[in-house]
Every structure is written in C-alpha cells, then in structure tokens.
Amino acid sequence: MDNLIKISPSILSADFSKLGSEVVSLEKAGADYIHIDVMDGHFVPNLTIGPDVIRKLRPLTKKIFDVHLMISPVDNFIKEFSKAGADIITFHPEATQNTEKTIKLIRKENKKVGISLKPNSGIELVKNHLEKIDLVLIMSVEPGFGGQKFIPEVLNKTKEIKEIIKKKNLKVDIEIDGGINFENCSVAKKAGANILVSGSTVFKENNGDLKKNIEILRKN
Ligand code: DX5
Ligand code: ZN
C-alpha cells in the first residue's frame, strides 16, 4: 500500500533563508513531490513566494513541483508559473471566473491540472471537471498558514470524491493538505488520499529528521 502513497512536503514550513538547500535536502530525504504554496495576501491572508523564486529552485532538483496557487485572479499567472518550472498547477475554483477556462490555460502549458477545495467548499465545485483534471487537492485546514490543526470533517468529502473517481474509473489523484501528522495520516489514506502534503510534521518532528518523517507518513 505504501508505495502507492506519495509524500509532498510543503516548503512553507522550510527555512526561507535557505530554500535552495532545503529543496535539495527534501529530494535526498525521499520526497516524491515538492509542495510549493503560493499566496498573494488577497485570496488568503498571507503572502509567500512567486514565479521568480520557483525559477531559481527549478534547476536544483528534478522532483515534481506541486504548485498550490492560493491567488486570485489566477488566469494571468498560469503561464508565468508554468515557465518558472511548475509541474502540477493547482488552483481554487473560487479564485477564477471560469473553472473550465483556467483548466484549459493550464492544459495549454502541458502541465498537470489540480483543483483545490477549501474545507467548507463543496464537491459540486469539482465534480463536473473530474474528467479534465489530474488531481483534487482537499484542504484540511483553512488556506493561508502552516501548523494549523487538521479538520477531520473533510474526510467525508474525500470519501465522496474517491467514490466518484472509482465509479467513473478516472485516473485522478487525491491530495490532502493541512495539519497532516503521524496520527491522522492513516485516516487520510483510508478516506482515499494517495498524496499527503505535510509542512510542519516533516520539518519539525524528530528534530527535523526529514527522511524519518517522510518515511513514517508514507508507512503509517
Ligand atoms: C496552507 C498550505 C498547506 C500548508 C501545510 O494554506 O496550503 O500546504 O503549508 O502545512 P502543515 O502541514 O504544517 O499544515
Ligand atoms: Zn498547500
């Protein structure tokens, strides 16, 4: 079971004074993806990094850049993030006037498409797009900050989406993001998530032993 599970550590919890070496350490520690949280201080009440930082990180690793755009408007930045080196571009439907159009813009860049649902956002925002996307990102915290508490109510929504994906026999990943730790990672997987995002648990537990923390999340 665990080799089907991917771990995508969020660099929001990394040391921003040395992001380059942190990304290299994550690769060495066995991360499957690098989760990059982009925030604009408008869609969410926090401001992080933009395409220029991603462009600088890109040559340091071959690992998949799992870019989570918590920005609005989003369409006019898709090309920028694609050119900067994003591999998966995930957006929030509430951040665009037209979800179809945003999906097409990402497809045009030949990147993988993700749609992210905030804890209180219903599956109706993604249900009719499942055939056109690669990933559903279920937020298990309110977007904006690392280190928050996991919201277990999102597990029902996760199960529902997993059911639809299975019934339609689609190849869509389910990524869960926010407050994932050693205690709740197994219920997240049981609910249907096959990609776990983790910031604070990966960077802070076991004195910051990245390899050990990634392994525990993958295996538990
Ligand atoms: C929150 C971000 C998450 C966050 C995860 O808005 O989208 O990716 O960084 O960090 P932890 O694992 O600490 O909740
Ligand atoms: Zn995220």
Tab-separated table of C-alpha atoms and ligand atoms in Angstrom:
chain	number	residue	atom	x	y	z
A	1	MET	CA	0.000	0.000	0.000
A	2	ASP	CA	2.701	2.466	0.983
A	3	ASN	CA	4.396	2.552	-2.420
A	4	LEU	CA	1.163	3.948	-3.855
A	5	ILE	CA	1.325	6.783	-1.343
A	6	LYS	CA	3.230	9.935	-2.333
A	7	ILE	CA	4.565	12.467	0.130
A	8	SER	CA	4.650	16.120	-0.948
A	9	PRO	CA	6.420	18.181	1.742
A	10	SER	CA	5.342	21.828	1.828
A	11	ILE	CA	8.261	24.273	1.755
A	12	LEU	CA	6.056	26.820	3.539
A	13	SER	CA	7.487	25.244	6.719
A	14	ALA	CA	11.073	25.277	5.395
A	15	ASP	CA	13.763	27.800	6.344
A	16	PHE	CA	13.100	30.600	3.843
A	17	SER	CA	16.647	31.908	4.353
A	18	LYS	CA	17.958	28.781	2.552
A	19	LEU	CA	15.119	27.476	0.388
A	20	GLY	CA	17.511	26.086	-2.208
A	21	SER	CA	19.314	23.734	0.145
A	22	GLU	CA	16.013	22.840	1.835
A	23	VAL	CA	14.643	21.627	-1.511
A	24	VAL	CA	17.813	19.600	-2.143
A	25	SER	CA	17.515	18.079	1.360
A	26	LEU	CA	13.887	17.117	0.670
A	27	GLU	CA	14.931	15.320	-2.501
A	28	LYS	CA	17.690	13.471	-0.612
A	29	ALA	CA	15.178	12.610	2.148
A	30	GLY	CA	12.920	10.820	-0.337
A	31	ALA	CA	10.170	13.364	-1.002
A	32	ASP	CA	8.057	12.381	-4.018
A	33	TYR	CA	6.927	15.934	-4.790
A	34	ILE	CA	7.853	19.406	-3.568
A	35	HIS	CA	4.699	21.259	-2.479
A	36	ILE	CA	5.057	24.979	-3.146
A	37	ASP	CA	2.440	27.201	-1.509
A	38	VAL	CA	1.936	30.439	-3.432
A	39	MET	CA	-0.094	33.041	-1.545
A	40	ASP	CA	-0.972	36.579	-2.648
A	41	GLY	CA	-2.276	38.226	0.549
A	42	HIS	CA	-5.605	38.673	-1.270
A	43	PHE	CA	-7.124	35.218	-1.802
A	44	VAL	CA	-5.589	34.226	1.553
A	45	PRO	CA	-4.361	36.496	4.383
A	46	ASN	CA	-0.683	35.607	3.832
A	47	LEU	CA	1.975	36.405	1.237
A	48	THR	CA	4.691	33.915	0.282
A	49	ILE	CA	6.681	33.344	-2.923
A	50	GLY	CA	6.149	33.949	-6.641
A	51	PRO	CA	7.364	32.578	-10.001
A	52	ASP	CA	10.863	34.115	-9.716
A	53	VAL	CA	11.637	32.027	-6.628
A	54	ILE	CA	10.342	28.874	-8.338
A	55	ARG	CA	12.525	29.697	-11.362
A	56	LYS	CA	15.585	29.753	-9.075
A	57	LEU	CA	14.628	26.497	-7.352
A	58	ARG	CA	13.886	24.629	-10.585
A	59	PRO	CA	17.469	23.734	-11.618
A	60	LEU	CA	18.262	22.340	-8.137
A	61	THR	CA	16.099	19.239	-8.385
A	62	LYS	CA	14.239	17.047	-10.846
A	63	LYS	CA	11.474	16.434	-8.324
A	64	ILE	CA	7.916	17.318	-9.339
A	65	PHE	CA	6.972	20.883	-8.313
A	66	ASP	CA	3.460	20.563	-6.915
A	67	VAL	CA	2.435	24.236	-7.050
A	68	HIS	CA	-0.580	25.226	-4.975
A	69	LEU	CA	-1.879	28.628	-6.145
A	70	MET	CA	-3.785	30.436	-3.415
A	71	ILE	CA	-4.055	33.532	-5.564
A	72	SER	CA	-6.871	35.447	-7.225
A	73	PRO	CA	-7.177	36.335	-10.040
A	74	VAL	CA	-5.251	33.278	-11.188
A	75	ASP	CA	-5.521	33.067	-15.024
A	76	ASN	CA	-2.983	35.778	-15.769
A	77	PHE	CA	-0.321	33.943	-13.743
A	78	ILE	CA	-0.677	30.420	-15.176
A	79	LYS	CA	1.879	30.961	-17.942
A	80	GLU	CA	4.375	32.541	-15.525
A	81	PHE	CA	4.253	29.605	-13.136
A	82	SER	CA	4.454	27.160	-15.991
A	83	LYS	CA	7.548	28.833	-17.463
A	84	ALA	CA	9.086	29.061	-13.956
A	85	GLY	CA	9.023	25.259	-13.720
A	86	ALA	CA	5.772	24.159	-12.081
A	87	ASP	CA	4.789	20.574	-12.981
A	88	ILE	CA	1.382	20.441	-11.309
A	89	ILE	CA	-0.606	23.689	-11.141
A	90	THR	CA	-3.451	23.584	-8.643
A	91	PHE	CA	-5.950	26.434	-8.306
A	92	HIS	CA	-9.025	27.229	-6.238
A	93	PRO	CA	-12.327	27.444	-8.217
A	94	GLU	CA	-13.346	30.431	-6.076
A	95	ALA	CA	-10.267	32.256	-7.483
A	96	THR	CA	-11.442	32.236	-11.113
A	97	GLN	CA	-14.490	33.443	-13.043
A	98	ASN	CA	-14.429	30.333	-15.192
A	99	THR	CA	-13.020	26.998	-13.964
A	100	GLU	CA	-13.134	25.465	-17.461
A	101	LYS	CA	-11.080	28.316	-18.873
A	102	THR	CA	-8.439	28.024	-16.122
A	103	ILE	CA	-8.196	24.262	-16.693
A	104	LYS	CA	-7.657	24.908	-20.428
A	105	LEU	CA	-4.977	27.529	-19.734
A	106	ILE	CA	-3.006	25.019	-17.622
A	107	ARG	CA	-3.523	22.256	-20.205
A	108	LYS	CA	-2.216	24.557	-22.915
A	109	GLU	CA	1.041	24.728	-20.928
A	110	ASN	CA	1.185	20.905	-20.885
A	111	LYS	CA	1.107	20.884	-17.097
A	112	LYS	CA	-0.913	18.667	-14.752
A	113	VAL	CA	-4.104	20.318	-13.521
A	114	GLY	CA	-5.272	20.319	-9.901
A	115	ILE	CA	-8.375	21.818	-8.332
A	116	SER	CA	-8.285	22.618	-4.623
A	117	LEU	CA	-11.293	22.701	-2.293
A	118	LYS	CA	-11.230	24.710	0.917
A	119	PRO	CA	-12.669	22.916	3.980
A	120	ASN	CA	-16.127	24.482	3.510
A	121	SER	CA	-16.176	24.214	-0.307
A	122	GLY	CA	-18.489	21.507	-1.634
A	123	ILE	CA	-17.646	18.809	-4.173
A	124	GLU	CA	-20.009	20.429	-6.673
A	125	LEU	CA	-17.112	22.791	-7.475
A	126	VAL	CA	-15.048	19.914	-8.849
A	127	LYS	CA	-17.499	17.067	-9.650
A	128	ASN	CA	-18.167	18.100	-13.261
A	129	HIS	CA	-14.476	18.680	-14.032
A	130	LEU	CA	-13.036	15.356	-12.881
A	131	GLU	CA	-12.659	14.046	-16.458
A	132	LYS	CA	-10.479	17.057	-17.337
A	133	ILE	CA	-8.101	17.232	-14.368
A	134	ASP	CA	-5.301	15.171	-12.813
A	135	LEU	CA	-5.642	15.945	-9.118
A	136	VAL	CA	-8.096	17.096	-6.452
A	137	LEU	CA	-6.459	18.856	-3.504
A	138	ILE	CA	-8.590	18.592	-0.381
A	139	MET	CA	-7.653	21.330	2.082
A	140	SER	CA	-7.849	20.018	5.637
A	141	VAL	CA	-7.075	23.462	7.082
A	142	GLU	CA	-8.197	26.964	6.098
A	143	PRO	CA	-5.658	28.009	3.427
A	144	GLY	CA	-3.063	30.597	4.435
A	145	PHE	CA	-0.775	29.146	7.080
A	146	GLY	CA	1.160	26.039	8.058
A	147	GLY	CA	0.989	24.475	11.522
A	148	GLN	CA	-2.818	24.510	11.827
A	149	LYS	CA	-4.993	21.706	13.245
A	150	PHE	CA	-6.383	19.032	10.897
A	151	ILE	CA	-10.141	19.403	10.187
A	152	PRO	CA	-11.489	15.789	10.205
A	153	GLU	CA	-14.838	16.828	8.649
A	154	VAL	CA	-13.111	16.955	5.239
A	155	LEU	CA	-12.685	13.155	5.301
A	156	ASN	CA	-16.333	12.645	4.242
A	157	LYS	CA	-15.823	14.884	1.204
A	158	THR	CA	-12.629	12.940	0.442
A	159	LYS	CA	-14.513	9.622	0.515
A	160	GLU	CA	-17.256	11.052	-1.716
A	161	ILE	CA	-14.795	12.224	-4.346
A	162	LYS	CA	-12.893	8.925	-4.174
A	163	GLU	CA	-16.172	7.075	-4.816
A	164	ILE	CA	-16.951	9.170	-7.896
A	165	ILE	CA	-13.402	8.723	-9.259
A	166	LYS	CA	-13.632	4.946	-8.759
A	167	LYS	CA	-17.143	4.721	-10.285
A	168	LYS	CA	-16.066	6.700	-13.373
A	169	ASN	CA	-12.793	4.779	-13.490
A	170	LEU	CA	-10.779	8.007	-13.699
A	171	LYS	CA	-7.059	8.484	-13.117
A	172	VAL	CA	-7.331	11.422	-10.706
A	173	ASP	CA	-5.107	11.699	-7.632
A	174	ILE	CA	-6.475	12.893	-4.317
A	175	GLU	CA	-4.061	15.052	-2.359
A	176	ILE	CA	-4.865	16.105	1.220
A	177	ASP	CA	-3.229	19.236	2.541
A	178	GLY	CA	-3.094	20.742	6.001
A	179	GLY	CA	-2.403	19.515	9.517
A	180	ILE	CA	-1.310	16.053	8.375
A	181	ASN	CA	0.667	14.280	11.117
A	182	PHE	CA	1.687	10.789	12.270
A	183	GLU	CA	-1.679	10.260	13.999
A	184	ASN	CA	-4.060	11.259	11.187
A	185	CYS	CA	-2.114	10.232	8.063
A	186	SER	CA	-3.663	6.740	8.042
A	187	VAL	CA	-7.282	8.003	8.217
A	188	ALA	CA	-6.466	10.404	5.372
A	189	LYS	CA	-5.251	7.479	3.263
A	190	LYS	CA	-8.241	5.311	4.252
A	191	ALA	CA	-10.551	8.131	3.110
A	192	GLY	CA	-8.923	7.965	-0.331
A	193	ALA	CA	-5.948	10.352	-0.369
A	194	ASN	CA	-2.932	8.956	-2.231
A	195	ILE	CA	-0.799	12.094	-1.887
A	196	LEU	CA	-0.153	13.638	1.523
A	197	VAL	CA	1.085	17.210	1.858
A	198	SER	CA	2.910	17.986	5.054
A	199	GLY	CA	4.836	21.034	6.209
A	200	SER	CA	5.239	21.238	9.964
A	201	THR	CA	5.274	17.464	10.611
A	202	VAL	CA	8.013	16.841	8.042
A	203	PHE	CA	10.161	19.809	9.077
A	204	LYS	CA	9.631	19.808	12.839
A	205	GLU	CA	9.135	16.257	14.154
A	206	ASN	CA	12.087	14.054	15.283
A	207	ASN	CA	14.410	17.099	15.415
A	208	GLY	CA	13.731	17.809	11.768
A	209	ASP	CA	14.791	14.351	10.523
A	210	LEU	CA	13.216	14.791	7.065
A	211	LYS	CA	13.904	11.234	5.884
A	212	LYS	CA	12.443	9.639	9.012
A	213	ASN	CA	9.353	11.883	8.983
A	214	ILE	CA	8.633	11.264	5.311
A	215	GLU	CA	9.016	7.503	5.864
A	216	ILE	CA	6.644	7.497	8.862
A	217	LEU	CA	3.982	9.418	6.910
A	218	ARG	CA	4.356	7.041	3.974
A	219	LYS	CA	4.258	3.862	6.047
A	220	ASN	CA	1.677	4.633	8.767
B	1	DX5	C1	-1.835	26.026	3.788
B	1	DX5	C2	-0.986	25.289	2.755
B	1	DX5	C3	-0.508	23.952	3.241
B	1	DX5	C4	0.375	24.047	4.490
B	1	DX5	C5	0.609	22.674	5.065
B	1	DX5	O1	-2.533	27.064	3.163
B	1	DX5	O2	-1.707	25.090	1.562
B	1	DX5	O3	0.208	23.305	2.189
B	1	DX5	O4	1.618	24.615	4.133
B	1	DX5	O5	1.385	22.847	6.236
B	1	DX5	P1	1.075	21.949	7.544
B	1	DX5	O6	1.388	20.528	7.128
B	1	DX5	O7	2.006	22.477	8.592
B	1	DX5	O8	-0.378	22.131	7.866
B	2	ZN	ZN	-0.737	23.776	0.106
